[in-house]
Short mmCIF file of C-alpha atoms in Angstrom, two decimals:
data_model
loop_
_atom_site.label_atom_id
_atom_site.label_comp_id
_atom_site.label_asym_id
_atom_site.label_seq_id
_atom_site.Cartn_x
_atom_site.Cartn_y
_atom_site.Cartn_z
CA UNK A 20 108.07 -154.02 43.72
CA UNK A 21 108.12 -153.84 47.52
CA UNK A 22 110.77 -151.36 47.30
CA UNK A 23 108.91 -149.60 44.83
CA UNK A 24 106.31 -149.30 47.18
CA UNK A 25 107.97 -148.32 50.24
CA UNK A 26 109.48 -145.04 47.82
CA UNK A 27 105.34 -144.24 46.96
CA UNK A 28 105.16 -144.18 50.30
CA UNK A 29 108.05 -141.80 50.83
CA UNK A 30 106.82 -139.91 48.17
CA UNK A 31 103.31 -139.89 49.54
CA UNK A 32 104.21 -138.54 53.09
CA UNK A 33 105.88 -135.51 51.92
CA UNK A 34 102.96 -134.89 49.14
CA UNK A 35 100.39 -135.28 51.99
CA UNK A 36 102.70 -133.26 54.42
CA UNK A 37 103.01 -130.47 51.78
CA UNK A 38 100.62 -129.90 48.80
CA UNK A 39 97.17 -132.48 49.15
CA UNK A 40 95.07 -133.49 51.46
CA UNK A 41 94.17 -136.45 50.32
CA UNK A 42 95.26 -139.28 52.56
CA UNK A 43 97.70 -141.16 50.19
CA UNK A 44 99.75 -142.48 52.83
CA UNK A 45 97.12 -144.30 53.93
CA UNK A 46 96.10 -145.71 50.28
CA UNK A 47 99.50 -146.60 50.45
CA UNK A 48 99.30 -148.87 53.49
CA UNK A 49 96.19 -150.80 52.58
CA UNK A 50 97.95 -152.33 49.36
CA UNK A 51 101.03 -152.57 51.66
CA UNK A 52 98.98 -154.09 54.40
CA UNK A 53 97.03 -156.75 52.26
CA UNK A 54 100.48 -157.74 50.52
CA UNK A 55 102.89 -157.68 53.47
CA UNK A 56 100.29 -158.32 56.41
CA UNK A 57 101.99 -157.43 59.77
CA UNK A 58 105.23 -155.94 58.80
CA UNK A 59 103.20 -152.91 57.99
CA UNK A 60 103.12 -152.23 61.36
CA UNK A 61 106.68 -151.16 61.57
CA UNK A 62 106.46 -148.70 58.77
CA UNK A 63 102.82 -147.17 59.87
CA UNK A 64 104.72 -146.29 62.93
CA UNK A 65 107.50 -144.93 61.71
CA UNK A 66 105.68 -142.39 58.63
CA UNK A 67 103.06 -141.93 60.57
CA UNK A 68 105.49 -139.97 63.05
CA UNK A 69 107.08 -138.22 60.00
CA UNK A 70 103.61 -137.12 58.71
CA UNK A 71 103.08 -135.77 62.35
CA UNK A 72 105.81 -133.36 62.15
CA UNK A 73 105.34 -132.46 58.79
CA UNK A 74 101.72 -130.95 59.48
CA UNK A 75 102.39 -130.18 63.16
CA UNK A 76 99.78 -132.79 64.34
CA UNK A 77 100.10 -134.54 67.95
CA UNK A 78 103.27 -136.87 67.19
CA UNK A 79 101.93 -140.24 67.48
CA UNK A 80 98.30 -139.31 66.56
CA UNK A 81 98.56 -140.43 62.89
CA UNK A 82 100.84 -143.44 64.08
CA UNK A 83 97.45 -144.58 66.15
CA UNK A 84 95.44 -144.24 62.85
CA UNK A 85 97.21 -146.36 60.58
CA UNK A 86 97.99 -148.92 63.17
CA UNK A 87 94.23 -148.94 64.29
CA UNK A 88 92.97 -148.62 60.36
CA UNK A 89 95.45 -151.86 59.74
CA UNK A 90 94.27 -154.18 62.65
CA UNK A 91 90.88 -153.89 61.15
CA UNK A 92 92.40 -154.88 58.07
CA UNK A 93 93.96 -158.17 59.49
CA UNK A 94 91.27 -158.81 61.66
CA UNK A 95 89.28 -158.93 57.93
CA UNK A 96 91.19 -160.82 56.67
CA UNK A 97 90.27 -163.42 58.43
CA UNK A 98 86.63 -163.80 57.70
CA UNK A 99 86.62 -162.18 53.85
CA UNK A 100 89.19 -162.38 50.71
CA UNK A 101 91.09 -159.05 51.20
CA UNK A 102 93.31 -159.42 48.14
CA UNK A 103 90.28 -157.92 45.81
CA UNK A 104 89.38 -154.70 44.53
CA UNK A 105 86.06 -154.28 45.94
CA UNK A 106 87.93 -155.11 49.67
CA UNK A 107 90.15 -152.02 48.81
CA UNK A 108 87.35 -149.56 46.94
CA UNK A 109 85.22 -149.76 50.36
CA UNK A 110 87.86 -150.16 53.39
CA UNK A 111 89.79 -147.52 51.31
CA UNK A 112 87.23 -145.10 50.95
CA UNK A 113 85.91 -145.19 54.79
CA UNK A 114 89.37 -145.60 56.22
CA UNK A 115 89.91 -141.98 54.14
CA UNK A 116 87.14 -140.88 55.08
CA UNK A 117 87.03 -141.61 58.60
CA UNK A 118 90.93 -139.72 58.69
CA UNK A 119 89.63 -136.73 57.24
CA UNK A 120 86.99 -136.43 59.67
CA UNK A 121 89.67 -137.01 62.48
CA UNK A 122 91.73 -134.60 61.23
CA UNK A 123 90.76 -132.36 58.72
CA UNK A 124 87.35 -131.60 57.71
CA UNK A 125 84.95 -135.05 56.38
CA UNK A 126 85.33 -134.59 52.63
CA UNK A 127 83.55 -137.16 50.62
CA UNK A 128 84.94 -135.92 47.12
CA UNK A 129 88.62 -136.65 49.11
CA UNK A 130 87.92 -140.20 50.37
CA UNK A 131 86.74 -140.71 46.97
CA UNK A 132 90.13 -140.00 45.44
CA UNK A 133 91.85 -141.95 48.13
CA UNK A 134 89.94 -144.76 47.00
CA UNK A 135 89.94 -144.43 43.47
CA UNK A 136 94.27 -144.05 43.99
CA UNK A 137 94.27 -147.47 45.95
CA UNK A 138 92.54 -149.11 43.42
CA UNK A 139 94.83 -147.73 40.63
CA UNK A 140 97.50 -148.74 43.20
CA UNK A 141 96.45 -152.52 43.92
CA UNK A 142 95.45 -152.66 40.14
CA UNK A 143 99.37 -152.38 39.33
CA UNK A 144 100.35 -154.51 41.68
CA UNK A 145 98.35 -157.31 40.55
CA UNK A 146 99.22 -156.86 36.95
CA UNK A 147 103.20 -156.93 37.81
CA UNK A 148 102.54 -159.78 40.11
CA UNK A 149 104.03 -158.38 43.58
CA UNK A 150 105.94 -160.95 45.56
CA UNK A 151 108.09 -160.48 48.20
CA UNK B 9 95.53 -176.42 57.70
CA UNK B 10 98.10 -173.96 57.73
CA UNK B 11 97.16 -171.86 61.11
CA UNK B 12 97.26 -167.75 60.49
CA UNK B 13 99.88 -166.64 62.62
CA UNK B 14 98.08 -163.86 64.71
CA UNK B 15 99.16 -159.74 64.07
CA UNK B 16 98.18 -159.02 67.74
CA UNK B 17 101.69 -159.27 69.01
CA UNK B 18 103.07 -157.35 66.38
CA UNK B 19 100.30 -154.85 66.85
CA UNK B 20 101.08 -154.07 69.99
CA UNK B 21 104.70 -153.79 70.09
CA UNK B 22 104.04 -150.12 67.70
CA UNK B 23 100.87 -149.45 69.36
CA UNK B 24 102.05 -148.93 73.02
CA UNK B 25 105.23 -146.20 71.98
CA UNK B 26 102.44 -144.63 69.67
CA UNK B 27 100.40 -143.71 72.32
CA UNK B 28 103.72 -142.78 74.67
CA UNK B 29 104.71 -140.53 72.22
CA UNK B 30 101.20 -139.34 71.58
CA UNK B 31 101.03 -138.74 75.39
CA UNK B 32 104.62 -137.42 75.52
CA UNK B 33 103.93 -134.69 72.17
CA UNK B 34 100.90 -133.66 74.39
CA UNK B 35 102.78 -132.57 77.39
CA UNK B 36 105.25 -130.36 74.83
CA UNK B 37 108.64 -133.19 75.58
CA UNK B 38 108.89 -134.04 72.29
CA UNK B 39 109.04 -129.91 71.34
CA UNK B 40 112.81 -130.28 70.95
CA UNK B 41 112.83 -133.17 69.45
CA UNK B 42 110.47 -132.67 66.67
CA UNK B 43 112.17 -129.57 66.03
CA UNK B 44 115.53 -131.16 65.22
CA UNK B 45 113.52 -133.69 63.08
CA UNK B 46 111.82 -130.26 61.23
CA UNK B 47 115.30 -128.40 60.65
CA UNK B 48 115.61 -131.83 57.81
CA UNK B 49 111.97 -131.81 56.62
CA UNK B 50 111.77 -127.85 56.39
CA UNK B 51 113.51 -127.52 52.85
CA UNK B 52 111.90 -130.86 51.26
CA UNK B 53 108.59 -129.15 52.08
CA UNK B 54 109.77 -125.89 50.51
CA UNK B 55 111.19 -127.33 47.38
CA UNK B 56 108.31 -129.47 46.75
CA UNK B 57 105.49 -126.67 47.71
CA UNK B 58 107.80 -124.91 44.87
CA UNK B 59 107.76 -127.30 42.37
CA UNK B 60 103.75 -127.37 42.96
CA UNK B 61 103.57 -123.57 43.39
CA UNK B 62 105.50 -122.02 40.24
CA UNK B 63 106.58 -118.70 40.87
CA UNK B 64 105.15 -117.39 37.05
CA UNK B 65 103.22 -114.01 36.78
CA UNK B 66 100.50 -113.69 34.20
CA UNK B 67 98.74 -110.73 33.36
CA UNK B 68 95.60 -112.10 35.53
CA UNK B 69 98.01 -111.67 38.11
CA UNK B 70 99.58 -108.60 37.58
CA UNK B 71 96.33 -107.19 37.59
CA UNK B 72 95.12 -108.89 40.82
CA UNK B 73 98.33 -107.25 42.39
CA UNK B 74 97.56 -104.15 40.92
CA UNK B 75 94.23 -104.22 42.30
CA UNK B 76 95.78 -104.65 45.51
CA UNK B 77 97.93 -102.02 45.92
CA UNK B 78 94.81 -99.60 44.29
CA UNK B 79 92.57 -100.83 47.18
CA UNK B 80 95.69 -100.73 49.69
CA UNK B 81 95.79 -97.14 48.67
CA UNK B 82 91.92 -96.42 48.64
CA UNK B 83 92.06 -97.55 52.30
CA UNK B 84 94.80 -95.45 53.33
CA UNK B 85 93.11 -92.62 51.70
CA UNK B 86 89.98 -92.84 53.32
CA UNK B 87 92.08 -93.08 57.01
CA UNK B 88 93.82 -90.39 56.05
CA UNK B 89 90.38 -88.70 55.52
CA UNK B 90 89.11 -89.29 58.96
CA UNK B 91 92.70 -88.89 60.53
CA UNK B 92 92.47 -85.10 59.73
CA UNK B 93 89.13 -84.78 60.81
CA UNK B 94 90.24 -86.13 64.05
CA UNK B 95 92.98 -84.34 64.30
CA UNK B 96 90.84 -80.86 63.81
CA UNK B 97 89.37 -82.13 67.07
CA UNK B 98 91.80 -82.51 68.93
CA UNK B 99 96.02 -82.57 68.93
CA UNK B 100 96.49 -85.97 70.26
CA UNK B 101 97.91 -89.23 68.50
CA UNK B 102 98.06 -92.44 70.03
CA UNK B 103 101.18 -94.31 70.25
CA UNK B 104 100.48 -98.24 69.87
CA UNK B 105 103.58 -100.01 70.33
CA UNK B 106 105.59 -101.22 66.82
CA UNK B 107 105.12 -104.63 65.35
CA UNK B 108 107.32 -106.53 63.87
CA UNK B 109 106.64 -108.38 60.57
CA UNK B 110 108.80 -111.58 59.81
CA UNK B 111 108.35 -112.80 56.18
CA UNK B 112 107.80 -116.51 56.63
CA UNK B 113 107.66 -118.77 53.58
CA UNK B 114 104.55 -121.06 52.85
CA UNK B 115 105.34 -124.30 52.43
CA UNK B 116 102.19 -126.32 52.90
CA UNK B 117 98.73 -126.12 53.42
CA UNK B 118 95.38 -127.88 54.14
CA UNK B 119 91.47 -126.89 54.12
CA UNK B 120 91.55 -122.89 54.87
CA UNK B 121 95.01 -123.51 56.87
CA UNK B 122 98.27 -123.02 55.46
CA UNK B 123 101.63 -124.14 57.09
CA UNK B 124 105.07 -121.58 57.15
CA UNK B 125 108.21 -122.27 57.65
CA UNK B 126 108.59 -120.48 60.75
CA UNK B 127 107.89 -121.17 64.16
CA UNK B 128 108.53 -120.75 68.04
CA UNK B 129 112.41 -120.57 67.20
CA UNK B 130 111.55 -117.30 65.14
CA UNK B 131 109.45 -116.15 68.27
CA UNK B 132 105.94 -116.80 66.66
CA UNK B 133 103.36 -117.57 68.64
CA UNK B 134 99.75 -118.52 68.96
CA UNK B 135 97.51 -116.00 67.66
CA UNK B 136 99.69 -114.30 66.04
CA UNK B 137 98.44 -112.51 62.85
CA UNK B 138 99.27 -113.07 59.60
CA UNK B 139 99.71 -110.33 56.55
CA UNK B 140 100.01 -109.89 52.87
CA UNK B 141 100.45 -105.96 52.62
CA UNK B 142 97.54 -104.51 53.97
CA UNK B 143 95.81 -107.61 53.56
CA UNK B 144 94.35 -109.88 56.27
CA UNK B 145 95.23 -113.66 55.66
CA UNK B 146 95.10 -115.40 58.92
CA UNK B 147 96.77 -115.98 62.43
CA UNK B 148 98.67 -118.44 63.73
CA UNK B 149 96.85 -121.76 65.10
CA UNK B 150 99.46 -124.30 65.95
CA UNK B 151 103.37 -123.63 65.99
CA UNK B 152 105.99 -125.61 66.54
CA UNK B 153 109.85 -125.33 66.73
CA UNK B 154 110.48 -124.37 62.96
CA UNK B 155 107.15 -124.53 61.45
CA UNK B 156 104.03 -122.65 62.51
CA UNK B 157 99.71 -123.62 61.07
CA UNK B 158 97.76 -120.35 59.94
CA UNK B 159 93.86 -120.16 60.14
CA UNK B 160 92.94 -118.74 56.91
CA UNK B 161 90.41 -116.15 57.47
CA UNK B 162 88.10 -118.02 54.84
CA UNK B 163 88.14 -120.73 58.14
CA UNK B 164 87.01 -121.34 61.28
CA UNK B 165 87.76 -117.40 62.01
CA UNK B 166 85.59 -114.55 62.54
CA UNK B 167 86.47 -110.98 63.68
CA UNK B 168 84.59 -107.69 63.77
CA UNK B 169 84.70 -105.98 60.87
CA UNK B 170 83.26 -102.43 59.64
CA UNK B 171 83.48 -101.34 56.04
CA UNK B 172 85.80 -98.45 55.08
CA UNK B 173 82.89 -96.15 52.89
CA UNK B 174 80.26 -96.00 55.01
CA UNK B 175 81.31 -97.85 58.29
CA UNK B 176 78.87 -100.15 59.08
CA UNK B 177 80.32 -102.65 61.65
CA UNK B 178 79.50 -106.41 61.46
CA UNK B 179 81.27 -109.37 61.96
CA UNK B 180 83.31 -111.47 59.36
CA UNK B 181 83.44 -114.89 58.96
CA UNK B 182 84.94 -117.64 57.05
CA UNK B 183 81.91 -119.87 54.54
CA UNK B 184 83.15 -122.67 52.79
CA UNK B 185 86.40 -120.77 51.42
CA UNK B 186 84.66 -117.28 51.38
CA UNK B 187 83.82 -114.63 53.62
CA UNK B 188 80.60 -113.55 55.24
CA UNK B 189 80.21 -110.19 56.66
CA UNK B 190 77.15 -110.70 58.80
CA UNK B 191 75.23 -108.64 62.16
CA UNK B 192 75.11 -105.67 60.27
CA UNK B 193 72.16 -103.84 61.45
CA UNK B 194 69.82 -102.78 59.10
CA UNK B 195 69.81 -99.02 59.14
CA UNK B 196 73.50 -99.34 57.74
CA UNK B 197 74.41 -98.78 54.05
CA UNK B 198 76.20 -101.82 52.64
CA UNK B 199 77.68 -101.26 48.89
CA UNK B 200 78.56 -103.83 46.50
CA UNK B 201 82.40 -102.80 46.08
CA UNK B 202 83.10 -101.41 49.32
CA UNK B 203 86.29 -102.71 51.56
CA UNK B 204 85.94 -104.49 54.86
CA UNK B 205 88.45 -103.96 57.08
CA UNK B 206 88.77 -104.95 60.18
CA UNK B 207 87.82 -102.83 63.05
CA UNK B 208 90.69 -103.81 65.81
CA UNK B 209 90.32 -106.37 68.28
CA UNK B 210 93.73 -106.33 69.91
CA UNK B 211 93.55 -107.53 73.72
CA UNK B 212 95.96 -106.88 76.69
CA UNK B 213 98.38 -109.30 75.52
CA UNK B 214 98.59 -108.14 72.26
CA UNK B 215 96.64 -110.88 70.44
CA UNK B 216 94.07 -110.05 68.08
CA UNK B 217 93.31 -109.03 64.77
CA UNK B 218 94.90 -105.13 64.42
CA UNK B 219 92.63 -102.57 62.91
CA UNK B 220 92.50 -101.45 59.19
CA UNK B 221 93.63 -104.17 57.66
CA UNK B 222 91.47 -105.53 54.66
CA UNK B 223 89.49 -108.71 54.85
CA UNK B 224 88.06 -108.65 51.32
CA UNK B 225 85.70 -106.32 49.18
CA UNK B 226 81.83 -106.93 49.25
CA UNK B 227 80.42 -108.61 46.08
CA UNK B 228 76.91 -109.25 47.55
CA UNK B 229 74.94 -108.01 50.21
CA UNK B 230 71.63 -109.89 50.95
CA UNK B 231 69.01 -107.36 52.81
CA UNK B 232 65.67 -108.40 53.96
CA UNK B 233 62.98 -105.84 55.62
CA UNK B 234 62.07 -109.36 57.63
CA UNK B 235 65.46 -110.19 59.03
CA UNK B 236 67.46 -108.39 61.92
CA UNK B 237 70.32 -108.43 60.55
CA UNK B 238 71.59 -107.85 56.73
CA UNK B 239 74.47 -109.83 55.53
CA UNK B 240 77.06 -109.42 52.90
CA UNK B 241 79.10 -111.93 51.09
CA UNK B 242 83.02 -110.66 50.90
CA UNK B 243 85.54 -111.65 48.24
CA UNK B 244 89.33 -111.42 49.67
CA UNK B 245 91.49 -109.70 47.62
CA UNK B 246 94.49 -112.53 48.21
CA UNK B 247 94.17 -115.56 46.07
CA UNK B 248 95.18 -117.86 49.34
CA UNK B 249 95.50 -121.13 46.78
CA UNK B 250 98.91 -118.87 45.46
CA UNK B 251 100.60 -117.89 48.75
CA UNK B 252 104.16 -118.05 48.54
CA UNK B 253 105.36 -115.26 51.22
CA UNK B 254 103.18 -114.07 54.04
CA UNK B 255 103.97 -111.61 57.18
CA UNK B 256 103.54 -112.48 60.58
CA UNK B 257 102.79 -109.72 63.17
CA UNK B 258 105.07 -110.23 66.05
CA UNK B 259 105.03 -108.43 69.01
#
């Protein structure tokens, strides 16, 4: 499962890089982030840069975002359950939203789909019981 | 109690190179390196923008092209008009130096930008415009080695405009995906159906929007004896959401 997740997130880059603007990478990294805690780090660093050069942003810029976006997430985890669905409706949907209004244009309808994809997302994880 | 082991360290170790590189891509060091990296990512983004974007004509189309070429031709008819009444006046024809158009691929695209597949290595550069026959469809925001970002005119772009029939001059800008031809004075005649082209606002360095070429045709025009100013709401004649090849005007 946690390889099938790292090739969504693959997939994701180059779908956000190319056709949509909804932020699926970072979808991605919140269900990656509350099932792998810290070793998300490595790979929001690493697409993050990849992302960068595949919409000619400031290489490093999304990088910041994600790692930023997932601190909060840890530093949540510590005071709520972060391994539930209404956790990753609302950190999904401002996390999106708050990256569209950094770099794109603040599109409500967007973060809504973000959201609405990590839920699908952490709802198939839980039914295949992830483990790593 | 099984203690948390903290992230912080962890954190930090991808946080500081994020913001070196951040710093670094800002100071244009990283412009040869990303550019390696895009020569890789370049075709991906094409094959998947493809897969997206199939390349299949229906008659809506056909029609929309028609309509382009009849409006391309309308245009050039009317210049022509006004060309030999200037000429009557006098024998003189200026001599603007030629531009080059370089068909560039799109291969990506966000809100009213969309992203081609070449860049500073094809000797684009910013402001740069971009072409689809006679039609305006943006100019160039952001480049980089292989890839270059185009401001759709239907985005944060305005230029002065004048319409071809009666040639009232205003200024068009992008409105949440359409166009807004705006500051037209009152005593000017604006007609539902007339072009917009632009009027030319080339500076010294050769930057700007060139003249004639078509922003859109006028599908509203809102006039009111109370207001300064009458406005008109402009349809492009490019469906931007089907882009596949564009022109960039290089000088």
């Amino acid at each position: 499962m946690f390889f099938l997740l790292l090739i969504l997130l693959l997939i994701s880059i180059f779908l956000q890089g190319t056709v949509t603007t909804i932020p699926l990478v970072l979808a991605v990294f919140l269900i990656l982030g509350i099932l792998v805690k810290e070793q998300v780090f490595v790979f929001a660093f690493f697409a993050g840069i990849i992302l960068d050069v595949l919409t000619i942003k400031s290489v490093g810029s999304s990088s910041l975002f994600f790692l930023i976006f997932l601190s909060f997430v840890m530093l949540y985890q510590k005071k709520y359950e972060i391994n539930s669905y209404p956790f990753v409706l609302v950190s999904s949907f401002f996390g999106a939203y708050v990256y569209l209004l950094i770099f794109g244009r603040g599109s409500v309808v967007q973060a809504e789909l973000c959201s609405i994809f990590a839920v699908a997302l952490f709802a198939i994880t839980k039914t295949t019981k992830f483990s790593i | 109690m099984q203690k948390r082991k903290s992230f912080f360290p962890t954190f930090l170790i991808f946080f500081i190179p994020a913001i070196i590189l951040f710093v670094l891509a800002g100071t244009g060091y990283l412009n040869g390196l990303t550019g390696f990296f895009e020569t890789g990512t370049v075709p991906i983004q094409k094959s998947l923008f493809g897969i997206f974007h199939p390349d299949s004509k229906d008659e809506l189309s056909k029609l929309q092209d028609e309509n382009r070429n009849l409006a391309s031709q309308l245009t050039k008819q009317e210049e022509m008009k006004r060309d030999n009444q200037a000429l009557r006046d006098q024998f003189q024809t200026g001599n603007p130096a030629p531009n080059t158009l370089l068909p560039a691929t799109v291969i990506g695209g966000e809100d009213d930008t969309i992203i081609i597949d070449k860049g500073q290595a094809d000797m684009i550069q910013v402001g740069d415009v971009v072409v689809l026959k006679d039609n305006l469809i943006g100019k160039v925001d952001r480049v980089s080695m292989h890839l270059a970002v185009v401001d759709l005119i239907t985005g944060n772009t305005s230029f002065t405009a004048k319409t071809v029939k009666t040639d009232s001059l205003g200024i068009v800008k992008g409105q949440s995906g359409g166009l807004l031809l705006s500051n037209v004075v009152l005593s000017d005649k604006l007609e539902k159906g007339d072009l917009v082209v632009a009027k030319g606002d080339v500076d010294s360095h050769g930057i700007g929007f060139p003249p004639d070429l078509i922003a859109g045709k006028i599908v509203s025009v809102n006039k009111k004896a109370s207001n300064l100013f009458q406005s008109a709401e402009v349809r492009s004649l490019v469906d931007f959401a089907k882009l596949k090849i564009v022109f960039v005007i290089t000088q």
